[in-house]
């Protein structure tokens, strides 16, 4: 069997109603996974699931606001109850407000950390032990190039994703010996619904990298699907940059 194949796996992809998450859901379903499309927006979520089904794949939309710890745990329970298990977890949902540190409201700090850090934490706490009991699983966290560089205006966002990169390594140490591989993909600037408003700022960021352009959601999805698959069977605790080479220069 092709090592990239995901046939028979159940994959929970957060933030799958848009951008990188939607591209990941569609790609994983094309490779055989039954994908749980998680997000808040029912119309966009059903549209992604419908795209998958129209292509002959399996997908269901599951609604959850991941800023609420209770809703996060409920999502994990619901996924396991409705679909029997979760073999692949992609922690992709994220918020990325930019701005000066002194103008950042306390509520915004709470929101960004709730969605970007606490939600993955609770999902892993809930799902990784069950993966381990079943003999294996794969978790892929989506971070950002801003987790590794000190960009002005990205202190809150970058620090939240830097936490996720450390969690990726800690969870690889914690769950890897029990068969659960935990890795991260670190994208550079990508054109998505979420970055549509950034206009030339996104192009200016992208211009700093060897590729000299912003990425497409599909290009990040390919890396996520790889890390989730048996093709990456010896890859644990890695942070894979998919950033047009920004990390190299
Ligand atoms: P996007 O187009 O803005 O979509 C964000 C996704 O997160 C949507 O599916 C949204 O779903 C979901 N989401 C937002 N708030 C949520 C909440 N409270 N509860 C549940 N789901 C929520 O995102 P993107 O640009 O594809 O980015 C995806 C990930 O890649 C993020 O973690 C981001 O930090 C990271 N990243 C992006 C870039 C980039 O340039 N695009 C670069 C580096 C890293 P609903 O609206 O349906 O809730």
Coordinates of C-alpha atoms and ligand atoms in Angstrom, one line a residue:
X1 CA 0.0 0.0 0.0
X2 CA 1.1 3.6 -0.7
X3 CA 2.6 5.0 2.5
X4 CA 0.8 8.3 1.9
X5 CA -2.6 6.5 1.9
X6 CA -5.0 7.3 4.7
X7 CA -7.7 4.7 4.0
X8 CA -9.5 3.6 7.1
X9 CA -8.3 6.5 9.3
X10 CA -10.6 9.0 11.0
X11 CA -9.1 12.5 10.9
X12 CA -10.3 15.4 13.0
X13 CA -9.1 18.7 11.4
X14 CA -9.8 21.9 13.3
X15 CA -10.3 25.1 11.4
X16 CA -11.3 23.0 8.4
X17 CA -14.0 25.4 7.2
X18 CA -11.4 27.7 5.6
X19 CA -8.0 28.1 4.2
X20 CA -5.2 25.6 5.1
X21 CA -7.6 23.4 7.2
X22 CA -10.1 23.1 4.3
X23 CA -7.4 22.2 1.9
X24 CA -6.1 19.6 4.4
X25 CA -9.6 18.1 4.8
X26 CA -10.1 17.7 1.1
X27 CA -6.6 16.3 0.5
X28 CA -6.8 13.8 3.4
X29 CA -10.2 12.6 2.3
X30 CA -8.9 12.2 -1.3
X31 CA -6.2 9.9 0.3
X32 CA -8.9 7.8 1.9
X33 CA -9.5 9.3 5.4
X34 CA -12.9 9.9 6.9
X35 CA -12.5 13.6 7.7
X36 CA -14.3 15.4 10.5
X37 CA -14.4 19.1 9.4
X38 CA -14.4 21.2 12.6
X39 CA -15.2 24.9 12.8
X40 CA -18.0 27.3 13.8
X41 CA -19.4 28.3 10.5
X42 CA -22.0 25.6 9.5
X43 CA -22.4 26.9 5.9
X44 CA -18.7 26.9 5.2
X45 CA -18.2 23.6 7.0
X46 CA -21.0 21.8 5.1
X47 CA -19.6 23.2 1.9
X48 CA -16.2 21.6 2.6
X49 CA -17.8 18.3 3.5
X50 CA -19.9 18.5 0.4
X51 CA -16.8 19.1 -1.7
X52 CA -15.3 15.9 -0.2
X53 CA -18.4 13.9 -0.8
X54 CA -18.7 15.1 -4.4
X55 CA -15.3 13.7 -5.0
X56 CA -16.3 10.3 -3.6
X57 CA -14.7 10.9 -0.1
X58 CA -16.2 10.8 3.4
X59 CA -16.5 13.9 5.5
X60 CA -18.8 15.3 8.3
X61 CA -19.0 18.8 9.6
X62 CA -18.8 19.1 13.4
X63 CA -19.5 22.5 15.0
X64 CA -17.5 23.8 18.0
X65 CA -16.2 27.1 19.3
X66 CA -12.7 26.1 20.4
X67 CA -12.2 29.2 22.6
X68 CA -14.3 27.3 25.2
X69 CA -12.5 24.4 27.0
X70 CA -15.8 22.6 27.6
X71 CA -16.7 22.8 23.9
X72 CA -13.2 21.5 23.0
X73 CA -13.6 18.5 25.2
X74 CA -17.1 18.0 23.9
X75 CA -15.8 18.0 20.3
X76 CA -13.3 15.2 21.2
X77 CA -16.0 13.2 22.9
X78 CA -18.5 13.7 20.0
X79 CA -15.9 12.7 17.4
X80 CA -15.1 9.5 19.3
X81 CA -18.8 8.7 20.0
X82 CA -20.0 9.4 16.5
X83 CA -17.1 7.9 14.5
X84 CA -15.7 5.4 16.9
X85 CA -12.2 6.8 17.2
X86 CA -9.9 9.5 16.0
X87 CA -6.6 8.3 14.4
X88 CA -5.4 11.7 13.1
X89 CA -5.7 15.1 14.8
X90 CA -4.8 18.2 13.0
X91 CA -4.6 21.2 15.3
X92 CA -5.0 23.9 12.7
X93 CA -7.7 26.4 13.9
X94 CA -6.0 29.6 14.9
X95 CA -6.4 33.3 15.3
X96 CA -3.6 35.7 14.3
X97 CA -4.4 39.3 15.3
X98 CA -1.4 41.6 14.8
X99 CA -0.6 44.9 16.6
X100 CA 1.5 46.7 19.1
X101 CA 1.9 45.0 22.5
X102 CA 0.7 48.1 24.4
X103 CA -2.5 48.1 22.5
X104 CA -3.3 44.4 23.1
X105 CA -6.4 44.0 25.3
X106 CA -6.3 41.4 28.1
X107 CA -9.4 39.7 26.5
X108 CA -7.5 39.4 23.2
X109 CA -4.6 37.6 25.0
X110 CA -7.1 35.2 26.5
X111 CA -8.8 34.5 23.2
X112 CA -5.6 33.9 21.3
X113 CA -4.2 31.6 23.9
X114 CA -7.5 29.8 24.3
X115 CA -7.8 29.0 20.6
X116 CA -4.1 28.6 19.7
X117 CA -2.7 26.9 22.8
X118 CA -5.4 25.6 25.1
X119 CA -7.6 24.0 22.5
X120 CA -4.8 21.9 21.1
X121 CA -3.8 21.1 24.7
X122 CA -7.3 19.8 25.6
X123 CA -7.7 17.9 22.3
X124 CA -4.4 16.1 22.8
X125 CA -5.2 15.4 26.4
X126 CA -8.5 13.9 25.4
X127 CA -7.5 12.0 22.2
X128 CA -3.8 11.0 22.5
X129 CA -4.3 8.5 25.3
X130 CA -7.0 6.7 23.3
X131 CA -4.8 6.7 20.2
X132 CA -2.1 5.1 22.3
X133 CA -4.5 2.5 23.7
X134 CA -5.4 1.5 20.1
X135 CA -1.7 1.2 19.2
X136 CA -1.0 4.4 17.3
X137 CA -2.0 7.7 15.9
X138 CA -0.7 10.9 14.4
X139 CA -1.0 14.5 15.6
X140 CA 0.0 17.5 13.4
X141 CA 0.0 21.0 14.9
X142 CA 0.0 24.0 12.6
X143 CA 2.3 26.8 13.8
X144 CA 3.9 29.8 11.9
X145 CA 7.2 31.2 10.9
X146 CA 6.3 34.0 13.5
X147 CA 7.0 31.3 16.2
X148 CA 10.7 31.4 15.4
X149 CA 11.3 35.1 14.5
X150 CA 10.8 38.3 16.5
X151 CA 8.4 40.1 14.1
X152 CA 7.2 43.5 15.4
X153 CA 3.5 43.4 16.0
X154 CA 3.3 39.6 16.2
X155 CA 4.3 39.1 19.9
X156 CA 1.0 37.7 21.0
X157 CA 0.5 35.5 18.0
X158 CA 4.1 34.3 17.7
X159 CA 4.4 33.5 21.3
X160 CA 1.2 31.4 21.3
X161 CA 2.5 29.3 18.3
X162 CA 6.0 29.1 19.9
X163 CA 4.2 27.4 22.8
X164 CA 2.6 25.0 20.4
X165 CA 6.1 24.2 18.9
X166 CA 7.4 23.3 22.4
X167 CA 4.2 21.3 23.1
X168 CA 4.9 19.4 19.8
X169 CA 8.2 18.2 21.2
X170 CA 6.9 17.6 24.7
X171 CA 4.0 15.5 23.3
X172 CA 6.4 13.6 21.0
X173 CA 8.4 12.7 24.1
X174 CA 5.2 11.8 26.1
X175 CA 3.2 9.9 23.5
X176 CA 5.8 8.8 21.0
X177 CA 6.9 5.8 23.0
X178 CA 3.2 4.7 22.9
X179 CA 2.9 4.9 19.2
X180 CA 1.5 8.4 18.7
X181 CA 3.6 10.6 16.5
X182 CA 3.4 14.3 17.1
X183 CA 4.8 16.8 14.6
X184 CA 4.2 20.4 13.4
X185 CA 4.1 22.2 10.2
X186 CA 5.3 25.8 10.3
X187 CA 3.9 27.8 7.4
X188 CA 5.1 31.1 6.0
X189 CA 2.6 33.6 4.4
X190 CA -0.3 31.7 2.7
X191 CA -3.2 33.3 0.8
X192 CA -6.4 32.2 2.7
X193 CA -9.7 33.7 3.6
X194 CA -8.1 34.7 6.9
X195 CA -5.2 36.6 5.3
X196 CA -7.3 38.1 2.4
X197 CA -7.4 41.4 4.2
X198 CA -3.6 41.7 4.5
X199 CA -3.1 42.6 0.9
X200 CA 0.4 43.9 0.2
X201 CA 1.6 43.2 3.7
X202 CA 1.4 39.5 3.0
X203 CA 3.4 40.0 -0.2
X204 CA 6.0 42.0 1.6
X205 CA 6.4 39.2 4.2
X206 CA 6.6 36.6 1.4
X207 CA 9.2 38.6 -0.5
X208 CA 11.7 38.0 2.3
X209 CA 11.9 34.3 1.5
X210 CA 13.8 32.5 -1.4
X211 CA 10.5 31.5 -3.1
X212 CA 9.6 35.2 -3.2
X213 CA 5.9 34.5 -3.1
X214 CA 3.1 33.6 -0.7
X215 CA 2.1 29.9 -0.5
X216 CA -1.1 28.2 -1.4
X217 CA -3.2 26.3 1.2
X218 CA -2.7 23.1 -0.8
X219 CA 1.1 23.4 -0.4
X220 CA 0.8 23.4 3.4
X221 CA -1.9 20.7 3.3
X222 CA 0.6 18.4 1.4
X223 CA 3.0 18.7 4.3
X224 CA 0.3 18.1 7.0
X225 CA -1.0 15.0 5.1
X226 CA 2.6 13.7 4.8
X227 CA 3.3 14.0 8.6
X228 CA -0.1 12.3 9.4
X229 CA 0.7 9.4 7.1
X230 CA 2.8 6.3 7.4
X231 CA 5.3 7.9 5.0
X232 CA 6.5 9.8 8.0
X233 CA 6.6 6.7 10.3
X234 CA 10.1 7.6 11.7
X235 CA 9.3 11.3 12.1
X236 CA 8.6 12.4 15.7
X237 CA 8.7 15.9 17.2
X238 CA 9.7 17.6 14.0
X239 CA 8.7 21.1 13.0
X240 CA 8.6 21.2 9.2
X241 CA 8.9 24.6 7.7
X242 CA 6.7 25.2 4.7
X243 CA 7.6 28.8 4.2
X244 CA 9.2 29.3 0.8
X245 CA 12.6 29.0 2.5
X246 CA 12.2 31.9 5.0
X247 CA 13.7 29.9 7.8
X248 CA 16.8 29.3 5.8
X249 CA 17.9 32.9 5.3
Ligands
LIG1 P1 -8.3 31.1 8.2 O1 -8.6 31.1 6.7 O2 -8.4 32.4 8.9 O3 -9.3 30.1 8.9 C1 -9.3 29.9 10.3 C2 -10.0 28.6 10.6 O4 -10.0 28.5 12.1 C3 -11.4 28.6 10.1 O5 -11.8 27.3 9.7 C4 -12.2 29.0 11.4 O6 -13.4 28.4 11.3 C5 -11.4 28.4 12.5 N1 -11.6 29.1 13.7 C6 -11.3 30.4 14.0 N2 -11.8 30.7 15.2 C7 -12.3 29.6 15.8 C8 -12.9 29.3 17.0 N3 -13.1 30.2 18.0 N4 -13.4 28.0 17.2 C9 -13.3 27.1 16.2 N5 -12.7 27.3 15.0 C10 -12.2 28.5 14.8 O7 -7.0 30.4 8.6 P2 -5.6 30.0 7.7 O8 -5.1 31.3 7.2 O9 -5.9 28.9 6.8 O10 -4.7 29.5 8.9 C11 -4.8 28.3 9.5 C12 -3.7 28.0 10.5 O11 -2.5 28.3 9.9 C13 -3.8 29.0 11.7 O12 -3.4 28.3 12.9 C14 -2.7 30.0 11.4 O13 -2.2 30.6 12.6 C15 -1.7 29.2 10.6 N6 -0.9 30.0 9.7 C16 -1.5 30.7 8.7 C17 -0.7 31.4 7.8 C18 -1.2 32.2 6.7 O14 -0.5 33.0 6.1 N7 -2.5 32.0 6.3 C19 0.7 31.5 8.0 C20 1.3 30.7 9.1 C21 0.4 30.0 9.9 P3 -14.8 29.1 11.7 O15 -14.7 30.5 11.2 O16 -15.8 28.2 10.9 O17 -15.0 29.0 13.1

